[in-house]
Amino acid sequence: MAQINLSGVGKVYAGGSRAVGNVDIDIQDGEFIVLVGPSGCGKSTLLRMVAGLESITEGEVRIAGRVVNEVEPADRDIAMVFQNYALYPHMTVRQNLAYGLKNRGTPRAEIDRRVAEVAQILQIGDYLDRKPRALSGGQRQRVAMGRAIVREPAAFLFDEPLSNLDAKLRATMRLEIKDLQRRLGTTSIYVTHDQLEAMTLADRLVVLNGGRIEQIGTPLDVYRKPASAFVAGFIGSPAMNLLPAHAVPHLPGSAHAGLVGIRPEDLKPSDSGQIAMQVRAIEELGVSRLVHGMVGDQLLTVSLSNQYPLGETLHLAAEPGAVHLFDAESGQRIEAH
């Protein structure tokens, strides 16, 4: 296990295209950090710089106190899990698990001990003698994780490892990864564009946008107090409603902001509600429904339990303290006065 420290880390490609700019992150020993953001925001590039698979243009990466900018990937004491599993198709599961240890000259008895231990942890003992093509997607991902665990590295790096799995299996694997990381206590960096994965897995989130950090915090802190309109609109499913202040002039603080944010679950029907919305569409979710409508020319989404007919005008009130204010130009959060 180890601390990982990124100080002023940047990546500029030939021609001047900047992928990552001036990133500072201190990851504690045993912490599970999730890098989250839309496609092209620099999260995978940042992870690959930590792994040594991308060169570092600016700044320093330290693993366990050692600057690793010029250290080869194999010598950084990290293990990476990819979205495409990266298993050797001609090898059995047992051989895939043992391959890295064998290359390092680990004694046979120690290899057998570690492979057996990992197989038990991940419940893959029944198919140690199968080849990857005979496994399901979930089983292949367990093997890919097992190959990382068996090395007993200082840190795990996950690059969107669940993106090739179906929704039900992704939910199961999320729980397994989180439980596994807690039991092993290994420092982990996990990349995803899926904010649900990010919220459920992370000790802390690092929200990236355009190669720069928008916010670092616990999942609930980021959800409850987004630092910018970008974070507010990206974290949460469904996303936070972001409305021009002039569309909701009667909400508290709207006179001091350019944008007003309200989460769909924080709006409730009320005869004295400050927002009038005409119902345009309804999405049934089973235990609740998403009601979409218009406030002037602005789309609004509300999470409600009751049914409302299309075309009806709903009067809505925001829950106390649930109105978020953002600057129109910078998008940065404005604290209510």
Coordinates of C-alpha atoms in Angstrom, one line a residue:
M1 CA 0.0 0.0 0.0
A2 CA 1.2 3.6 -0.6
Q3 CA 0.3 7.2 -0.8
I4 CA 0.1 8.6 -4.4
N5 CA 0.8 12.3 -4.9
L6 CA 0.3 14.3 -8.1
S7 CA 1.8 17.8 -8.0
G8 CA 1.2 20.2 -10.9
V9 CA 0.8 17.3 -13.3
G10 CA 0.2 18.2 -16.9
K11 CA 0.2 16.6 -20.4
V12 CA 0.7 18.5 -23.6
Y13 CA 0.8 16.6 -26.9
A14 CA 3.0 17.5 -29.8
G15 CA 1.4 20.4 -31.6
G16 CA 0.4 22.1 -28.3
S17 CA -2.8 20.2 -27.6
R18 CA -3.3 20.1 -23.8
A19 CA -5.0 17.0 -22.4
V20 CA -4.3 17.6 -18.6
G21 CA -3.4 20.8 -16.9
N22 CA -1.8 21.5 -13.5
V23 CA -3.5 18.7 -11.5
D24 CA -2.8 18.4 -7.7
I25 CA -4.2 15.3 -5.9
D26 CA -3.0 13.8 -2.6
I27 CA -4.3 10.2 -2.3
Q28 CA -3.9 8.6 1.1
D29 CA -2.7 5.1 1.9
G30 CA -5.6 2.7 1.3
E31 CA -7.9 5.4 -0.1
F32 CA -10.3 4.7 -3.0
I33 CA -10.3 7.7 -5.4
V34 CA -12.5 7.9 -8.4
L35 CA -11.7 10.1 -11.4
V36 CA -15.0 11.0 -13.1
G37 CA -16.0 13.2 -16.0
P38 CA -17.3 13.2 -19.5
S39 CA -15.4 11.6 -22.4
G40 CA -12.3 13.6 -23.3
C41 CA -11.9 15.2 -20.0
G42 CA -8.4 13.8 -19.4
K43 CA -9.2 11.2 -16.7
S44 CA -7.8 8.1 -18.6
T45 CA -4.7 10.2 -19.6
L46 CA -4.1 11.1 -16.0
L47 CA -4.4 7.5 -14.9
R48 CA -2.0 6.4 -17.6
M49 CA 0.5 9.0 -16.5
V50 CA 0.3 7.5 -13.0
A51 CA 0.8 4.0 -14.5
G52 CA 3.7 5.2 -16.7
L53 CA 1.9 4.4 -19.9
E54 CA 1.8 8.1 -20.9
S55 CA 4.8 10.5 -20.5
I56 CA 4.4 13.4 -18.1
T57 CA 5.0 16.8 -19.6
E58 CA 4.8 18.8 -16.4
G59 CA 4.9 18.2 -12.6
E60 CA 5.6 15.2 -10.5
V61 CA 4.0 11.8 -9.7
R62 CA 5.1 10.2 -6.5
I63 CA 4.2 6.7 -5.4
A64 CA 5.1 5.9 -1.8
G65 CA 7.2 9.0 -1.7
R66 CA 9.3 8.1 -4.8
V67 CA 9.2 10.3 -7.9
V68 CA 8.3 7.9 -10.7
N69 CA 8.1 10.3 -13.7
E70 CA 11.0 8.4 -15.4
V71 CA 10.3 5.0 -13.9
E72 CA 9.2 2.2 -16.2
P73 CA 5.6 0.9 -15.6
A74 CA 6.8 -2.5 -14.5
D75 CA 8.9 -0.9 -11.7
R76 CA 6.2 1.4 -10.2
D77 CA 4.7 -1.4 -8.0
I78 CA 1.2 -0.8 -9.4
A79 CA -1.3 -3.1 -11.1
M80 CA -3.8 -2.0 -13.7
V81 CA -7.2 -3.4 -14.6
F82 CA -8.5 -2.5 -18.1
Q83 CA -12.0 -2.4 -19.6
N84 CA -11.0 -5.0 -22.2
Y85 CA -9.7 -7.5 -19.6
A86 CA -6.3 -7.8 -21.4
L87 CA -6.1 -11.6 -20.7
Y88 CA -3.9 -13.9 -22.7
P89 CA -6.3 -16.0 -24.8
H90 CA -4.0 -19.0 -25.2
M91 CA -3.4 -19.3 -21.5
T92 CA -5.7 -20.9 -18.8
V93 CA -7.0 -18.8 -16.0
R94 CA -4.4 -20.3 -13.7
Q95 CA -1.6 -19.4 -16.2
N96 CA -3.0 -15.8 -16.6
L97 CA -2.9 -15.3 -12.9
A98 CA 0.6 -16.7 -12.5
Y99 CA 2.2 -15.1 -15.5
G100 CA 3.4 -11.9 -13.9
L101 CA 4.7 -13.6 -10.8
K102 CA 6.5 -16.2 -13.0
N103 CA 8.2 -13.5 -15.0
R104 CA 9.5 -11.9 -11.8
G105 CA 11.0 -15.2 -10.7
T106 CA 8.7 -15.8 -7.8
P107 CA 9.2 -19.3 -6.4
R108 CA 6.6 -21.9 -7.6
A109 CA 5.3 -22.6 -4.1
E110 CA 4.6 -18.9 -3.6
I111 CA 2.9 -18.6 -7.0
D112 CA 0.6 -21.5 -6.2
R113 CA -0.2 -20.1 -2.8
R114 CA -1.1 -16.6 -4.1
V115 CA -3.1 -18.0 -7.1
A116 CA -5.1 -20.3 -4.7
E117 CA -5.8 -17.4 -2.3
V118 CA -6.9 -15.0 -5.1
A119 CA -9.1 -17.8 -6.6
Q120 CA -10.8 -18.2 -3.3
I121 CA -11.3 -14.5 -2.7
L122 CA -12.8 -14.0 -6.2
Q123 CA -14.7 -17.3 -6.4
I124 CA -13.0 -18.3 -9.6
G125 CA -11.5 -21.6 -8.4
D126 CA -13.9 -23.7 -10.5
Y127 CA -12.5 -22.4 -13.8
L128 CA -8.8 -22.1 -13.2
D129 CA -8.2 -24.6 -16.0
R130 CA -10.4 -22.9 -18.5
K131 CA -9.3 -20.4 -21.2
P132 CA -10.8 -16.9 -21.3
R133 CA -13.0 -17.7 -24.3
A134 CA -14.9 -20.2 -22.2
L135 CA -15.8 -17.5 -19.6
S136 CA -18.5 -14.9 -19.3
G137 CA -17.8 -11.2 -19.2
G138 CA -18.1 -11.1 -15.5
Q139 CA -15.9 -14.1 -15.0
R140 CA -13.2 -12.5 -17.3
Q141 CA -13.3 -9.3 -15.3
R142 CA -12.8 -11.3 -12.0
V143 CA -9.8 -13.0 -13.6
A144 CA -8.4 -9.6 -14.7
M145 CA -8.8 -8.3 -11.1
G146 CA -7.2 -11.5 -9.8
R147 CA -4.2 -11.0 -12.0
A148 CA -3.8 -7.5 -10.4
I149 CA -4.4 -8.7 -6.8
V150 CA -2.0 -11.7 -7.1
R151 CA 0.9 -9.3 -7.5
E152 CA 0.2 -7.6 -4.1
P153 CA 1.0 -4.2 -5.5
A154 CA 1.2 -0.9 -3.7
A155 CA -1.8 0.4 -5.7
F156 CA -4.6 -0.6 -8.1
L157 CA -5.4 1.4 -11.2
F158 CA -8.8 0.7 -12.8
D159 CA -9.6 2.1 -16.3
E160 CA -13.3 1.8 -16.8
P161 CA -13.3 -1.9 -16.0
L162 CA -17.0 -2.4 -16.0
S163 CA -17.9 -0.6 -19.3
N164 CA -18.2 -3.8 -21.3
L165 CA -20.7 -5.5 -18.9
D166 CA -24.5 -5.3 -18.9
A167 CA -26.3 -3.0 -16.4
K168 CA -27.2 -5.8 -13.9
L169 CA -23.7 -7.3 -13.9
R170 CA -22.1 -3.8 -13.5
A171 CA -24.2 -3.3 -10.4
T172 CA -23.0 -6.6 -8.9
M173 CA -19.4 -6.0 -9.8
R174 CA -19.5 -2.5 -8.3
L175 CA -20.3 -4.1 -5.0
E176 CA -17.6 -6.7 -5.4
I177 CA -14.9 -4.2 -6.2
K178 CA -15.8 -2.0 -3.3
D179 CA -15.9 -4.9 -0.9
L180 CA -12.6 -6.3 -2.2
Q181 CA -10.8 -2.9 -1.9
R182 CA -12.0 -2.5 1.7
R183 CA -10.8 -6.0 2.6
L184 CA -7.4 -5.6 0.9
G185 CA -6.9 -2.0 1.9
T186 CA -5.0 -1.2 -1.3
T187 CA -4.7 2.3 -2.5
S188 CA -6.9 2.6 -5.6
I189 CA -7.6 5.0 -8.5
Y190 CA -10.6 4.2 -10.6
V191 CA -11.6 6.0 -13.8
T192 CA -15.2 6.1 -15.0
H193 CA -17.6 8.4 -17.0
D194 CA -20.5 6.8 -15.1
Q195 CA -21.5 9.1 -12.2
L196 CA -23.5 6.3 -10.5
E197 CA -20.3 4.1 -10.4
A198 CA -18.4 7.1 -9.1
M199 CA -20.9 7.9 -6.3
T200 CA -21.1 4.3 -5.1
L201 CA -17.4 3.4 -5.2
A202 CA -15.5 6.4 -4.1
D203 CA -14.1 7.5 -0.8
R204 CA -13.5 10.8 -2.6
L205 CA -14.4 11.9 -6.1
V206 CA -12.2 13.9 -8.4
V207 CA -14.5 15.6 -11.0
L208 CA -12.6 16.5 -14.2
N209 CA -13.6 18.9 -17.0
G210 CA -11.4 19.8 -19.9
G211 CA -8.3 18.3 -18.3
R212 CA -8.7 20.3 -15.0
I213 CA -10.1 19.5 -11.6
E214 CA -13.6 21.0 -11.0
Q215 CA -14.0 19.6 -7.5
I216 CA -12.6 17.0 -5.0
G217 CA -14.7 15.7 -2.2
T218 CA -16.7 12.8 -0.8
P219 CA -19.5 11.7 -3.0
L220 CA -22.2 13.3 -0.7
D221 CA -20.3 16.6 -0.4
V222 CA -20.0 16.8 -4.2
Y223 CA -23.6 15.9 -4.6
R224 CA -25.0 18.2 -1.9
K225 CA -22.6 21.2 -2.5
P226 CA -21.4 21.2 -6.2
A227 CA -18.6 23.7 -6.7
S228 CA -19.7 24.7 -10.2
A229 CA -22.6 24.4 -12.6
F230 CA -20.6 21.8 -14.5
V231 CA -20.4 19.5 -11.4
A232 CA -24.1 20.2 -10.6
G233 CA -25.1 19.1 -14.0
F234 CA -22.8 16.1 -14.2
I235 CA -23.2 14.5 -10.8
G236 CA -26.6 13.1 -10.1
S237 CA -29.1 11.0 -12.1
P238 CA -31.3 12.7 -13.2
A239 CA -29.1 15.7 -13.4
M240 CA -29.7 18.9 -11.4
N241 CA -32.0 21.4 -13.1
L242 CA -30.1 24.5 -14.1
L243 CA -32.2 27.5 -14.9
P244 CA -31.4 31.1 -15.8
A245 CA -32.2 33.2 -12.7
H246 CA -34.7 35.3 -14.7
A247 CA -36.8 32.2 -15.3
V248 CA -37.3 31.7 -11.5
P249 CA -37.1 35.2 -10.1
H250 CA -39.0 34.4 -6.9
L251 CA -36.6 31.8 -5.6
P252 CA -34.4 32.8 -2.7
G253 CA -31.1 34.3 -3.8
S254 CA -31.9 34.2 -7.5
A255 CA -31.4 38.0 -7.8
H256 CA -27.7 37.4 -7.0
A257 CA -27.0 34.6 -9.5
G258 CA -26.9 33.9 -13.2
L259 CA -27.9 30.3 -12.8
V260 CA -30.1 28.6 -10.3
G261 CA -29.8 24.9 -9.6
I262 CA -32.4 22.6 -8.0
R263 CA -32.3 18.8 -7.9
P264 CA -35.4 17.0 -9.2
E265 CA -36.1 15.4 -5.9
D266 CA -36.0 18.8 -4.1
L267 CA -39.1 20.2 -5.9
K268 CA -42.5 19.4 -4.4
P269 CA -46.1 20.3 -5.5
S270 CA -47.4 23.2 -3.5
D271 CA -50.3 25.6 -3.8
S272 CA -48.0 28.4 -2.9
G273 CA -45.1 27.2 -5.1
Q274 CA -42.9 29.8 -6.8
I275 CA -42.5 27.8 -10.0
A276 CA -45.3 27.0 -12.4
M277 CA -44.5 24.1 -14.8
Q278 CA -46.6 22.7 -17.6
V279 CA -46.3 18.9 -17.7
R280 CA -44.9 17.7 -21.1
A281 CA -43.7 14.1 -20.5
I282 CA -43.6 11.5 -17.8
E283 CA -41.1 8.7 -17.3
E284 CA -42.2 5.8 -15.1
L285 CA -39.5 4.4 -12.9
G286 CA -41.6 2.0 -10.7
V287 CA -41.2 3.5 -7.2
S288 CA -41.3 7.0 -8.6
R289 CA -41.7 8.9 -11.9
L290 CA -39.8 11.7 -13.6
V291 CA -42.1 14.5 -14.7
H292 CA -40.7 16.8 -17.3
G293 CA -42.2 20.1 -18.2
M294 CA -41.5 23.7 -19.2
V295 CA -41.0 26.8 -17.2
G296 CA -41.2 29.5 -19.9
D297 CA -38.8 28.1 -22.5
Q298 CA -36.8 26.1 -20.0
L299 CA -37.0 22.4 -19.4
L300 CA -37.5 21.2 -15.8
T301 CA -37.5 17.7 -14.4
V302 CA -39.2 16.7 -11.1
S303 CA -39.1 13.4 -9.3
L304 CA -42.6 12.7 -7.9
S305 CA -44.6 9.8 -6.6
N306 CA -48.1 11.0 -7.8
Q307 CA -49.4 10.8 -11.4
Y308 CA -50.2 14.1 -13.2
P309 CA -51.9 14.4 -16.7
L310 CA -50.0 15.8 -19.6
G311 CA -50.7 19.5 -20.1
E312 CA -51.5 20.1 -16.4
T313 CA -49.8 23.1 -14.7
L314 CA -48.0 22.2 -11.5
H315 CA -47.0 24.7 -8.9
L316 CA -43.7 23.7 -7.3
A317 CA -41.8 24.8 -4.3
A318 CA -38.1 24.1 -3.5
E319 CA -37.2 22.3 -0.3
P320 CA -35.6 24.6 2.2
G321 CA -31.9 25.0 1.5
A322 CA -32.1 23.2 -1.8
V323 CA -31.5 26.1 -4.1
H324 CA -28.0 26.3 -5.5
L325 CA -26.7 29.5 -7.0
F326 CA -24.0 29.8 -9.7
D327 CA -22.2 32.7 -11.5
A328 CA -23.4 33.1 -15.1
E329 CA -19.9 33.6 -16.6
S330 CA -17.6 31.4 -14.5
G331 CA -20.2 28.8 -13.5
Q332 CA -18.7 28.8 -10.0
R333 CA -20.9 28.3 -6.9
I334 CA -22.2 31.4 -5.1
E335 CA -22.9 31.0 -1.4
A336 CA -26.4 32.2 -0.5
H337 CA -26.5 35.3 1.8

